[in-house]
Each structure stands twice: as structure tokens, then as C-alpha cells.
């Protein structure tokens, strides 16, 4: 096989193509990237965040007997935006040891290392009668003290700051605040940061996590979510409000604690200023996402004539990032310590919203941004689906508004990624560009990463229409997992990158500036995985509902054979009633369905081989708002196609499913819904991409071999003069397809790098089975230039 790369002509700019997506889920911010070591630092945890939370979550009494009473107070807090604080009512005799409280931190506790320093801050005050110093210490679970200092609180709130030097290494330690005597001590905003944050910033980022992101060299960072952005009350003062950026800047004490929609609490200590600064620190383009006056999770939307706060949020954010210090929001940025602009170029409005109600609101925000800031690139949501009515609506809206980018999201089986490698080949250059804002195949194995690598060559090849892409989600604290797979895993002191991380990093570090055209010659056959048709059992089912099915007719459209079935009731959650095994490649099922109880509608399973390999026509999916065709391969689901649809209880529906080969059509009461193909997964002989840098002295060749055979390939760099060159090779190969990195084996799946002297412009290379190989070619001319 020959791989011919045209090195003589620069094609599209690859721009910021590969980036990262930060969402505060899996404790990615508090207990993650945000360096704060104290959990529930201002006693604001509440059952609105999580049913088990209360104002003392994360804290524990230290006492002998009944010598300290803890009370959560309101009224007279340090800042009324965080209204709760702690009163410790202490009753010890002078000779006795201190009593008080200790914070348990995240995971196993507060991680400290011998010789390191920690910045402690708190607000404190005492009752006049209690004239004893307060001891602040870092100690083991058993009370062994690693660092301690005393402070004397005054009788009015004051901020106290100390540096604690730990004498020991202990990843499960506690931060204790203890006192002797009789009387009351009050506490608020108890904080402990390692001195050694990323770039040693105060209120900074955890260094190991930030380092792993920085070395990826991402083109952009999308933040702060995800569903986190739009799931919440529309009133920004509400405790469970959507993520409203103005709540997240300024003094930490004045940033109101909020419910994180992933079932925990967010301090907002990592807020918009810190996000912008972090992007600047790691040299990446900030890409913020704002809610668009619509909460799809609870169907809440701002009246159209009350959209001003959302429009202003967008305009003011751009001013906050880019405006001169003479502007209101530019001045606020300067107050935060950054008079220079942050050079914001992108803004996303909404995340995965569907339906007209959102887009009516999007249009208003879009128009206001365009008028005031014509150069800002505006991102229109493209729904959480890869295909179907709402996906089309997102694109139609973007075309109508001439949005710059459309944010596509999909989490699919590896086979879907193989089957859809050419998804973007037919996209038009003149249309809004694709921003693949969330994607991942279900898993962190080497196979997942390998398939994603193959898909990324397709993104790069289509740089004319794909502008930005980021794997999702990015971070997961192993003890607080909301979502998997994730790119980087950590606990309170350890971290490892998944196989997927190393693939992403390879592509980001070696993107190049311009795409080069390349093609294969004399390539072996493409290998097909699976059959051309959807054979298997057909079953009727339900989802948290009771469904009455009647007039059930099956027709084999090849043979003309028909079958009629008796009425059935699915009255258990997910009960499945088998009808028949279809061996035909062209068949139709018609059935009348009525939901008699419940709320999640009907499901028709077809092409069922086993519980891990089947298709499902879902009616009434996600909050009874969708109809979907889902394909499961080896237990990993892919939503092939979606339309808006709600099942009304008591109403009868005539449902028709038609399957021809891998083509699936559905109808409800004669109205067409899905018309989709389950594309057959294939493994192409080789997946390739090539690029060149700005100065033309570095060419990157990316080859992904998904097949189980090694590939002998002759690489021809046409347009390049003959020369001997030292080529850098970076390769991921030789792992079991199920191999995964872990704390115990963090480097099981990582690239190897070496150099080889190679005669250019043509050389032969053996690409191992299931490998990713990058050649970084720096051609040196004969005269040594
Ligand atoms: O990445 C996890 C979630 O997946 C995001 O919050 C959401 O946008 C998507 O549905």
C-alpha cells in the first residue's frame, strides 16, 4: 500500500481544531482542578445540593465528652450572599485539651506532603468572655500534629491568614480548629490551599491536574459545561440557579454557593476570572458557554420580553473579557487583577437545547452579540443527537442566523465511530462550521482510544467544515463519579491519563498549521464488521409504564408472509414480551399501543441478538420528550436518530416499524418519524491525515491502523526533495485492546517516541496492528538548510 502525501500545497488552516472541555461534573472543580483542600468551607452545603448534605457536611467535632456544641448561624455572616456560619460553643476546663472541629477534605482527607507549605485563611471572631487563642493545625486522623499555629480572634469578623508547614506526608489528614476555655468562637470561609498550586497562583489550580492539561497544548477550552450551564432556576439569585457567570467573579466570600446540577455543591471559587486566567496560562482560547434563558431539564424559559438579563450576560461577558478598563466590565476585570484583555474570540449560547422555545431566545442573544461584537464567533447548539429532527432544527437555526459554529454532541459505541468515519465528508465549506463540542466512544480502553484516533483523522481531513472538536468529559475524581468515560482520572493526590487522553494529546501536540492532502493507493480491502441486515428477535416493551399492545401484525416484505399476534400488556418496568425471531432483511411490524399507566412510554426492541446487541425504538424517552432509535453493540448504546415526541397517557397510537437491510423507518399514526440507517461498521485499511507547519519545515503524518494486521506502507512525500532526515516517531501500539490505565498502571497505554534516520521523499514503514503512529518529519535539504 502507498500513502501519497502532497507536500507541495498547503490546504485549509487547522486553526484551533483540537481542544478540551471542562465541565464541573465528577467534582472536576471543587475537589478537582480547583486547589481548595477544604470541603464545605463556608458551611453552605445544603440538601438542595444533595439530599444527604447539610451545613456541617465535611466537618467533624473534635471533643472529649460534651464540651463543644456546634450551631449553624445566619444573620450577621461575613457576606450575606453566603449566609451561614459556624458557632462553636465551648465548655472545657482550662487544664483540658482543646476541642473544636476538623475538616475531612475530599476523598480520604486532606493531602499534605512533608516540607510543603499550605495557606490557611478563615474569618473568625469570638465572644468577649473567651480570651483563649485558637489553634489551627494539620493533623493525622489520630490527632498527630503535622503543622500548627495559634491565632487570637478579635470580637468582630476579621480575616486571618497563616502559612502552615507540614512535617509529614499524609494523604488522609485533617485541618483542625480547636480552642480551650468557655464561650463562643465563630468561623466562616475556612480555606486551605497548597502553596504549590499551578504557577503558584493564590486561589489557584491543583498543579498535577493543570500540568496534564497544559502539556496537551489544547487549541481551546470549552467551559463551564455541559448540562451544568442550563439546568437550574432562571433567577440568578436562586440557590439552584443556572450557571450565571456574574455570580462567579469578585471576592470569594461574595460568590454565592450554588447547587451543582450533578448533585453536589459548587463554591464558584473557580469562576469565570479563574477560567479566563487559566486559559491564558496554558495558552488556549477560552470558549465560554452561557445559558440562553431556557432550562430544558425543567422546561423553564424566560418570557421573550424578559430576556434582557440573558442578553446582557452575553454582552457583558465579552466586555469583561475584552473591554478596555474604561468600560464597566473591563474595569471589573482590572479589579480582579487583570487589566489586559483576555482576547475572547468564541462564545457558546446554550448547550444541547432543542425545540423552538430555545431558538426564539437564542436568536435574540445572537442578534445582540452580532450587532455589538461582529467579530466574536457565535456558537449555536446542535442538540445532543447526531441525527434527526432536533439536530436538523439546530443546523437550520444556525444557517438562518449565520452562526459561526454548530455545537454537535454525541457519545456512541466504538462501532458507530467506525461506521461514521465519513460523517463530515459531505458537509459544505460555506455552511457554519462544526464544533464537535462533546464526543467520546463509551469507554477508556485502548480500543476506544484507537477508534477515536481513527475518527480524528476524519475530523482533520474535513477541516474545511470541522473547526473545533473536544473529547468529553475531561476530569473525574474517582470517588465522585457522575459520568464515564472520562479523559483524566484522579483522587486527592494521584492522577492518571486514560488511553483516550494520550491520543488527544498526540493530536494536539502535533496538529500542524495547514492540512496536506493525501490518499492511499493499492490499499487492501476495507473489512466490514457485522451483517448487511438487522436480523433478530422482535419484542414489545415499556419503560416505567404499563402499555397495552393490540392489533399486532408482522409482515415479511420479502416473502409476503404475515403473522398476527394476540394482544399483550407490558406492565412491569422494562418487561419485554418476545414476538418472533425475524430472519428477514425486509420486514414491517405494525402495532397499536396505549399507555395505561406510568410516563415513559413504549419501546419496540428489534434485531435483538442478545441483551448487549439489539435495536430499540423508544417512544417517550428522556422526560417523555423524545422518540429515538438506539443501537446497542456489545452493550454500548448509540442514539442513531431522534425526534421530539411525547406519549399521552390513554391515547392509542398506531406504530409502524419498517426495516430494510440496515435502513430503519418508523411511523406514528401514518406520520413518518425516523428514516435512518444504521451504517455498517467497517475497518478501513488505514486512517491518515497530514499537515505542515507555518514555516514549512515540519510535516506531521498521522496514521491509525485499526485492523488486526500490521500494514506495510510506502509513504511518499510528493513535492519534497531527496534528503536524509531524522524523523521523530511517536507511536501507541502493542497493547491489549481492553487495556486501560489506572492508578496502579498509569503508563500501561502511553505513546513511545524515538528518532530514525529516513531517506525522503519516499520510505517504507511497517505500521503495527491496532496502532497510532505519528511521523514528525523535518526535511533537511542537501546543502544542510
Ligand atoms: O458530558 C456530560 C454531559 O453530556 C454534559 O453535561 C451534557 O452536555 C451532555 O449531555
JSON list of N, CA, C and O in Angstrom, two decimals, residues 639-682:
[
{"chain": "A", "resi": 639, "resn": "UNK", "atom": "N", "xyz": [-27.47, 6.48, 20.07]},
{"chain": "A", "resi": 639, "resn": "UNK", "atom": "CA", "xyz": [-28.75, 7.02, 19.58]},
{"chain": "A", "resi": 639, "resn": "UNK", "atom": "C", "xyz": [-28.54, 7.42, 18.13]},
{"chain": "A", "resi": 639, "resn": "UNK", "atom": "O", "xyz": [-27.87, 8.41, 17.84]},
{"chain": "A", "resi": 640, "resn": "UNK", "atom": "N", "xyz": [-29.11, 6.62, 17.23]},
{"chain": "A", "resi": 640, "resn": "UNK", "atom": "CA", "xyz": [-28.87, 6.88, 15.81]},
{"chain": "A", "resi": 640, "resn": "UNK", "atom": "C", "xyz": [-29.65, 8.09, 15.33]},
{"chain": "A", "resi": 640, "resn": "UNK", "atom": "O", "xyz": [-29.19, 8.84, 14.48]},
{"chain": "A", "resi": 641, "resn": "UNK", "atom": "N", "xyz": [-30.85, 8.26, 15.88]},
{"chain": "A", "resi": 641, "resn": "UNK", "atom": "CA", "xyz": [-31.72, 9.29, 15.33]},
{"chain": "A", "resi": 641, "resn": "UNK", "atom": "C", "xyz": [-32.76, 9.67, 16.39]},
{"chain": "A", "resi": 641, "resn": "UNK", "atom": "O", "xyz": [-33.23, 8.81, 17.14]},
{"chain": "A", "resi": 642, "resn": "UNK", "atom": "N", "xyz": [-33.13, 10.95, 16.43]},
{"chain": "A", "resi": 642, "resn": "UNK", "atom": "CA", "xyz": [-34.08, 11.43, 17.45]},
{"chain": "A", "resi": 642, "resn": "UNK", "atom": "C", "xyz": [-35.10, 12.36, 16.83]},
{"chain": "A", "resi": 642, "resn": "UNK", "atom": "O", "xyz": [-34.79, 13.10, 15.90]},
{"chain": "A", "resi": 643, "resn": "UNK", "atom": "N", "xyz": [-36.31, 12.32, 17.33]},
{"chain": "A", "resi": 643, "resn": "UNK", "atom": "CA", "xyz": [-37.32, 13.33, 17.02]},
{"chain": "A", "resi": 643, "resn": "UNK", "atom": "C", "xyz": [-38.06, 13.67, 18.31]},
{"chain": "A", "resi": 643, "resn": "UNK", "atom": "O", "xyz": [-38.11, 12.85, 19.22]},
{"chain": "A", "resi": 644, "resn": "UNK", "atom": "N", "xyz": [-38.65, 14.83, 18.35]},
{"chain": "A", "resi": 644, "resn": "UNK", "atom": "CA", "xyz": [-39.45, 15.20, 19.51]},
{"chain": "A", "resi": 644, "resn": "UNK", "atom": "C", "xyz": [-40.76, 14.42, 19.50]},
{"chain": "A", "resi": 644, "resn": "UNK", "atom": "O", "xyz": [-41.42, 14.33, 18.46]},
{"chain": "A", "resi": 645, "resn": "UNK", "atom": "N", "xyz": [-41.10, 13.85, 20.64]},
{"chain": "A", "resi": 645, "resn": "UNK", "atom": "CA", "xyz": [-42.35, 13.08, 20.72]},
{"chain": "A", "resi": 645, "resn": "UNK", "atom": "C", "xyz": [-42.69, 12.84, 22.18]},
{"chain": "A", "resi": 645, "resn": "UNK", "atom": "O", "xyz": [-41.83, 12.41, 22.95]},
{"chain": "A", "resi": 646, "resn": "UNK", "atom": "N", "xyz": [-43.93, 13.10, 22.57]},
{"chain": "A", "resi": 646, "resn": "UNK", "atom": "CA", "xyz": [-44.37, 12.80, 23.94]},
{"chain": "A", "resi": 646, "resn": "UNK", "atom": "C", "xyz": [-45.54, 11.84, 23.89]},
{"chain": "A", "resi": 646, "resn": "UNK", "atom": "O", "xyz": [-46.48, 12.05, 23.10]},
{"chain": "A", "resi": 647, "resn": "UNK", "atom": "N", "xyz": [-45.50, 10.82, 24.70]},
{"chain": "A", "resi": 647, "resn": "UNK", "atom": "CA", "xyz": [-46.60, 9.86, 24.76]},
{"chain": "A", "resi": 647, "resn": "UNK", "atom": "C", "xyz": [-47.67, 10.42, 25.69]},
{"chain": "A", "resi": 647, "resn": "UNK", "atom": "O", "xyz": [-47.38, 10.82, 26.81]},
{"chain": "A", "resi": 648, "resn": "UNK", "atom": "N", "xyz": [-48.91, 10.45, 25.20]},
{"chain": "A", "resi": 648, "resn": "UNK", "atom": "CA", "xyz": [-50.01, 10.89, 26.07]},
{"chain": "A", "resi": 648, "resn": "UNK", "atom": "C", "xyz": [-50.71, 9.67, 26.64]},
{"chain": "A", "resi": 648, "resn": "UNK", "atom": "O", "xyz": [-51.13, 8.79, 25.87]},
{"chain": "A", "resi": 649, "resn": "UNK", "atom": "N", "xyz": [-50.81, 9.65, 27.95]},
{"chain": "A", "resi": 649, "resn": "UNK", "atom": "CA", "xyz": [-51.42, 8.50, 28.60]},
{"chain": "A", "resi": 649, "resn": "UNK", "atom": "C", "xyz": [-52.87, 8.35, 28.13]},
{"chain": "A", "resi": 649, "resn": "UNK", "atom": "O", "xyz": [-53.60, 9.32, 27.98]},
{"chain": "A", "resi": 650, "resn": "UNK", "atom": "N", "xyz": [-53.25, 7.12, 27.86]},
{"chain": "A", "resi": 650, "resn": "UNK", "atom": "CA", "xyz": [-54.65, 6.84, 27.50]},
{"chain": "A", "resi": 650, "resn": "UNK", "atom": "C", "xyz": [-54.92, 6.95, 26.00]},
{"chain": "A", "resi": 650, "resn": "UNK", "atom": "O", "xyz": [-55.94, 6.47, 25.52]},
{"chain": "A", "resi": 651, "resn": "UNK", "atom": "N", "xyz": [-54.03, 7.57, 25.27]},
{"chain": "A", "resi": 651, "resn": "UNK", "atom": "CA", "xyz": [-54.26, 7.75, 23.82]},
{"chain": "A", "resi": 651, "resn": "UNK", "atom": "C", "xyz": [-53.71, 6.52, 23.10]},
{"chain": "A", "resi": 651, "resn": "UNK", "atom": "O", "xyz": [-52.70, 5.96, 23.51]},
{"chain": "A", "resi": 652, "resn": "UNK", "atom": "N", "xyz": [-54.37, 6.13, 22.03]},
{"chain": "A", "resi": 652, "resn": "UNK", "atom": "CA", "xyz": [-53.82, 5.00, 21.25]},
{"chain": "A", "resi": 652, "resn": "UNK", "atom": "C", "xyz": [-53.00, 5.53, 20.08]},
{"chain": "A", "resi": 652, "resn": "UNK", "atom": "O", "xyz": [-53.33, 6.55, 19.48]},
{"chain": "A", "resi": 653, "resn": "UNK", "atom": "N", "xyz": [-51.94, 4.80, 19.80]},
{"chain": "A", "resi": 653, "resn": "UNK", "atom": "CA", "xyz": [-51.05, 5.16, 18.69]},
{"chain": "A", "resi": 653, "resn": "UNK", "atom": "C", "xyz": [-50.90, 3.94, 17.81]},
{"chain": "A", "resi": 653, "resn": "UNK", "atom": "O", "xyz": [-50.71, 2.83, 18.31]},
{"chain": "A", "resi": 654, "resn": "UNK", "atom": "N", "xyz": [-50.98, 4.15, 16.51]},
{"chain": "A", "resi": 654, "resn": "UNK", "atom": "CA", "xyz": [-50.67, 3.06, 15.57]},
{"chain": "A", "resi": 654, "resn": "UNK", "atom": "C", "xyz": [-49.20, 3.24, 15.19]},
{"chain": "A", "resi": 654, "resn": "UNK", "atom": "O", "xyz": [-48.82, 4.26, 14.57]},
{"chain": "A", "resi": 655, "resn": "UNK", "atom": "N", "xyz": [-48.39, 2.29, 15.57]},
{"chain": "A", "resi": 655, "resn": "UNK", "atom": "CA", "xyz": [-46.95, 2.40, 15.34]},
{"chain": "A", "resi": 655, "resn": "UNK", "atom": "C", "xyz": [-46.54, 1.46, 14.22]},
{"chain": "A", "resi": 655, "resn": "UNK", "atom": "O", "xyz": [-46.99, 0.31, 14.18]},
{"chain": "A", "resi": 656, "resn": "UNK", "atom": "N", "xyz": [-45.70, 1.95, 13.35]},
{"chain": "A", "resi": 656, "resn": "UNK", "atom": "CA", "xyz": [-45.19, 1.08, 12.29]},
{"chain": "A", "resi": 656, "resn": "UNK", "atom": "C", "xyz": [-43.67, 1.19, 12.23]},
{"chain": "A", "resi": 656, "resn": "UNK", "atom": "O", "xyz": [-43.11, 2.30, 12.19]},
{"chain": "A", "resi": 657, "resn": "UNK", "atom": "N", "xyz": [-43.04, 0.02, 12.25]},
{"chain": "A", "resi": 657, "resn": "UNK", "atom": "CA", "xyz": [-41.57, -0.05, 12.12]},
{"chain": "A", "resi": 657, "resn": "UNK", "atom": "C", "xyz": [-41.26, -0.80, 10.84]},
{"chain": "A", "resi": 657, "resn": "UNK", "atom": "O", "xyz": [-41.79, -1.89, 10.62]},
{"chain": "A", "resi": 658, "resn": "UNK", "atom": "N", "xyz": [-40.44, -0.21, 9.99]},
{"chain": "A", "resi": 658, "resn": "UNK", "atom": "CA", "xyz": [-40.07, -0.90, 8.77]},
{"chain": "A", "resi": 658, "resn": "UNK", "atom": "C", "xyz": [-38.54, -1.00, 8.70]},
{"chain": "A", "resi": 658, "resn": "UNK", "atom": "O", "xyz": [-37.84, -0.01, 8.89]},
{"chain": "A", "resi": 659, "resn": "UNK", "atom": "N", "xyz": [-38.07, -2.20, 8.50]},
{"chain": "A", "resi": 659, "resn": "UNK", "atom": "CA", "xyz": [-36.63, -2.43, 8.45]},
{"chain": "A", "resi": 659, "resn": "UNK", "atom": "C", "xyz": [-36.28, -3.03, 7.09]},
{"chain": "A", "resi": 659, "resn": "UNK", "atom": "O", "xyz": [-36.85, -4.04, 6.69]},
{"chain": "A", "resi": 660, "resn": "UNK", "atom": "N", "xyz": [-35.37, -2.37, 6.39]},
{"chain": "A", "resi": 660, "resn": "UNK", "atom": "CA", "xyz": [-34.93, -2.91, 5.09]},
{"chain": "A", "resi": 660, "resn": "UNK", "atom": "C", "xyz": [-33.41, -2.86, 5.08]},
{"chain": "A", "resi": 660, "resn": "UNK", "atom": "O", "xyz": [-32.83, -1.77, 5.06]},
{"chain": "A", "resi": 661, "resn": "UNK", "atom": "N", "xyz": [-32.81, -4.03, 5.13]},
{"chain": "A", "resi": 661, "resn": "UNK", "atom": "CA", "xyz": [-31.35, -4.05, 5.28]},
{"chain": "A", "resi": 661, "resn": "UNK", "atom": "C", "xyz": [-30.99, -3.39, 6.60]},
{"chain": "A", "resi": 661, "resn": "UNK", "atom": "O", "xyz": [-31.45, -3.80, 7.65]},
{"chain": "A", "resi": 662, "resn": "UNK", "atom": "N", "xyz": [-30.22, -2.31, 6.52]},
{"chain": "A", "resi": 662, "resn": "UNK", "atom": "CA", "xyz": [-29.90, -1.57, 7.75]},
{"chain": "A", "resi": 662, "resn": "UNK", "atom": "C", "xyz": [-30.63, -0.23, 7.79]},
{"chain": "A", "resi": 662, "resn": "UNK", "atom": "O", "xyz": [-30.29, 0.67, 8.56]},
{"chain": "A", "resi": 663, "resn": "UNK", "atom": "N", "xyz": [-31.63, -0.13, 6.93]},
{"chain": "A", "resi": 663, "resn": "UNK", "atom": "CA", "xyz": [-32.41, 1.11, 6.84]},
{"chain": "A", "resi": 663, "resn": "UNK", "atom": "C", "xyz": [-33.64, 0.97, 7.74]},
{"chain": "A", "resi": 663, "resn": "UNK", "atom": "O", "xyz": [-34.37, -0.01, 7.64]},
{"chain": "A", "resi": 664, "resn": "UNK", "atom": "N", "xyz": [-33.86, 1.94, 8.60]},
{"chain": "A", "resi": 664, "resn": "UNK", "atom": "CA", "xyz": [-34.96, 1.85, 9.57]},
{"chain": "A", "resi": 664, "resn": "UNK", "atom": "C", "xyz": [-35.89, 3.04, 9.35]},
{"chain": "A", "resi": 664, "resn": "UNK", "atom": "O", "xyz": [-35.44, 4.20, 9.35]},
{"chain": "A", "resi": 665, "resn": "UNK", "atom": "N", "xyz": [-37.18, 2.72, 9.19]},
{"chain": "A", "resi": 665, "resn": "UNK", "atom": "CA", "xyz": [-38.16, 3.81, 9.08]},
{"chain": "A", "resi": 665, "resn": "UNK", "atom": "C", "xyz": [-39.23, 3.57, 10.13]},
{"chain": "A", "resi": 665, "resn": "UNK", "atom": "O", "xyz": [-39.61, 2.42, 10.39]},
{"chain": "A", "resi": 666, "resn": "UNK", "atom": "N", "xyz": [-39.73, 4.65, 10.72]},
{"chain": "A", "resi": 666, "resn": "UNK", "atom": "CA", "xyz": [-40.83, 4.50, 11.68]},
{"chain": "A", "resi": 666, "resn": "UNK", "atom": "C", "xyz": [-41.94, 5.48, 11.33]},
{"chain": "A", "resi": 666, "resn": "UNK", "atom": "O", "xyz": [-41.69, 6.55, 10.74]},
{"chain": "A", "resi": 667, "resn": "UNK", "atom": "N", "xyz": [-43.15, 5.11, 11.73]},
{"chain": "A", "resi": 667, "resn": "UNK", "atom": "CA", "xyz": [-44.33, 5.96, 11.50]},
{"chain": "A", "resi": 667, "resn": "UNK", "atom": "C", "xyz": [-45.20, 5.89, 12.75]},
{"chain": "A", "resi": 667, "resn": "UNK", "atom": "O", "xyz": [-45.33, 4.83, 13.37]},
{"chain": "A", "resi": 668, "resn": "UNK", "atom": "N", "xyz": [-45.79, 7.02, 13.10]},
{"chain": "A", "resi": 668, "resn": "UNK", "atom": "CA", "xyz": [-46.77, 7.02, 14.19]},
{"chain": "A", "resi": 668, "resn": "UNK", "atom": "C", "xyz": [-48.05, 7.59, 13.58]},
{"chain": "A", "resi": 668, "resn": "UNK", "atom": "O", "xyz": [-48.05, 8.71, 13.06]},
{"chain": "A", "resi": 669, "resn": "UNK", "atom": "N", "xyz": [-49.12, 6.80, 13.63]},
{"chain": "A", "resi": 669, "resn": "UNK", "atom": "CA", "xyz": [-50.41, 7.18, 13.03]},
{"chain": "A", "resi": 669, "resn": "UNK", "atom": "C", "xyz": [-50.21, 7.66, 11.58]},
{"chain": "A", "resi": 669, "resn": "UNK", "atom": "O", "xyz": [-50.77, 8.68, 11.16]},
{"chain": "A", "resi": 670, "resn": "UNK", "atom": "N", "xyz": [-49.36, 6.95, 10.88]},
{"chain": "A", "resi": 670, "resn": "UNK", "atom": "CA", "xyz": [-49.14, 7.25, 9.46]},
{"chain": "A", "resi": 670, "resn": "UNK", "atom": "C", "xyz": [-48.13, 8.36, 9.22]},
{"chain": "A", "resi": 670, "resn": "UNK", "atom": "O", "xyz": [-47.71, 8.59, 8.08]},
{"chain": "A", "resi": 671, "resn": "UNK", "atom": "N", "xyz": [-47.76, 9.07, 10.26]},
{"chain": "A", "resi": 671, "resn": "UNK", "atom": "CA", "xyz": [-46.78, 10.18, 10.10]},
{"chain": "A", "resi": 671, "resn": "UNK", "atom": "C", "xyz": [-45.37, 9.63, 10.17]},
{"chain": "A", "resi": 671, "resn": "UNK", "atom": "O", "xyz": [-45.02, 8.94, 11.12]},
{"chain": "A", "resi": 672, "resn": "UNK", "atom": "N", "xyz": [-44.53, 9.96, 9.19]},
{"chain": "A", "resi": 672, "resn": "UNK", "atom": "CA", "xyz": [-43.15, 9.46, 9.26]},
{"chain": "A", "resi": 672, "resn": "UNK", "atom": "C", "xyz": [-42.36, 10.12, 10.39]},
{"chain": "A", "resi": 672, "resn": "UNK", "atom": "O", "xyz": [-42.48, 11.32, 10.61]},
{"chain": "A", "resi": 673, "resn": "UNK", "atom": "N", "xyz": [-41.61, 9.33, 11.09]},
{"chain": "A", "resi": 673, "resn": "UNK", "atom": "CA", "xyz": [-40.69, 9.86, 12.11]},
{"chain": "A", "resi": 673, "resn": "UNK", "atom": "C", "xyz": [-39.25, 9.56, 11.69]},
{"chain": "A", "resi": 673, "resn": "UNK", "atom": "O", "xyz": [-38.67, 10.29, 10.93]},
{"chain": "A", "resi": 674, "resn": "UNK", "atom": "N", "xyz": [-38.72, 8.43, 12.12]},
{"chain": "A", "resi": 674, "resn": "UNK", "atom": "CA", "xyz": [-37.32, 8.16, 11.79]},
{"chain": "A", "resi": 674, "resn": "UNK", "atom": "C", "xyz": [-37.19, 7.64, 10.36]},
{"chain": "A", "resi": 674, "resn": "UNK", "atom": "O", "xyz": [-38.04, 6.88, 9.90]},
{"chain": "A", "resi": 675, "resn": "UNK", "atom": "N", "xyz": [-36.12, 8.04, 9.74]},
{"chain": "A", "resi": 675, "resn": "UNK", "atom": "CA", "xyz": [-35.76, 7.50, 8.44]},
{"chain": "A", "resi": 675, "resn": "UNK", "atom": "C", "xyz": [-34.24, 7.49, 8.47]},
{"chain": "A", "resi": 675, "resn": "UNK", "atom": "O", "xyz": [-33.59, 8.48, 8.13]},
{"chain": "A", "resi": 676, "resn": "UNK", "atom": "N", "xyz": [-33.70, 6.43, 9.01]},
{"chain": "A", "resi": 676, "resn": "UNK", "atom": "CA", "xyz": [-32.28, 6.45, 9.32]},
{"chain": "A", "resi": 676, "resn": "UNK", "atom": "C", "xyz": [-31.60, 5.14, 8.94]},
{"chain": "A", "resi": 676, "resn": "UNK", "atom": "O", "xyz": [-32.27, 4.12, 8.79]},
{"chain": "A", "resi": 677, "resn": "UNK", "atom": "N", "xyz": [-30.30, 5.21, 8.81]},
{"chain": "A", "resi": 677, "resn": "UNK", "atom": "CA", "xyz": [-29.53, 4.00, 8.51]},
{"chain": "A", "resi": 677, "resn": "UNK", "atom": "C", "xyz": [-28.60, 3.70, 9.66]},
{"chain": "A", "resi": 677, "resn": "UNK", "atom": "O", "xyz": [-27.95, 4.61, 10.17]},
{"chain": "A", "resi": 678, "resn": "UNK", "atom": "N", "xyz": [-28.57, 2.44, 10.05]},
{"chain": "A", "resi": 678, "resn": "UNK", "atom": "CA", "xyz": [-27.50, 2.02, 10.93]},
{"chain": "A", "resi": 678, "resn": "UNK", "atom": "C", "xyz": [-26.36, 1.68, 9.99]},
{"chain": "A", "resi": 678, "resn": "UNK", "atom": "O", "xyz": [-26.37, 0.63, 9.35]},
{"chain": "A", "resi": 679, "resn": "UNK", "atom": "N", "xyz": [-25.41, 2.60, 9.88]},
{"chain": "A", "resi": 679, "resn": "UNK", "atom": "CA", "xyz": [-24.31, 2.34, 8.94]},
{"chain": "A", "resi": 679, "resn": "UNK", "atom": "C", "xyz": [-23.50, 1.15, 9.44]},
{"chain": "A", "resi": 679, "resn": "UNK", "atom": "O", "xyz": [-23.29, 0.99, 10.64]},
{"chain": "A", "resi": 680, "resn": "UNK", "atom": "N", "xyz": [-23.05, 0.38, 8.50]},
{"chain": "A", "resi": 680, "resn": "UNK", "atom": "CA", "xyz": [-22.33, -0.84, 8.90]},
{"chain": "A", "resi": 680, "resn": "UNK", "atom": "C", "xyz": [-20.90, -0.47, 9.33]},
{"chain": "A", "resi": 680, "resn": "UNK", "atom": "O", "xyz": [-20.21, 0.26, 8.61]},
{"chain": "A", "resi": 681, "resn": "UNK", "atom": "N", "xyz": [-20.49, -0.92, 10.51]},
{"chain": "A", "resi": 681, "resn": "UNK", "atom": "CA", "xyz": [-19.12, -0.59, 10.92]},
{"chain": "A", "resi": 681, "resn": "UNK", "atom": "C", "xyz": [-18.10, -1.25, 10.00]},
{"chain": "A", "resi": 681, "resn": "UNK", "atom": "O", "xyz": [-18.26, -2.42, 9.64]},
{"chain": "A", "resi": 682, "resn": "UNK", "atom": "N", "xyz": [-17.11, -0.49, 9.66]},
{"chain": "A", "resi": 682, "resn": "UNK", "atom": "CA", "xyz": [-16.04, -1.03, 8.80]},
{"chain": "A", "resi": 682, "resn": "UNK", "atom": "C", "xyz": [-14.69, -0.64, 9.37]},
{"chain": "A", "resi": 682, "resn": "UNK", "atom": "O", "xyz": [-14.58, 0.34, 10.10]}
]
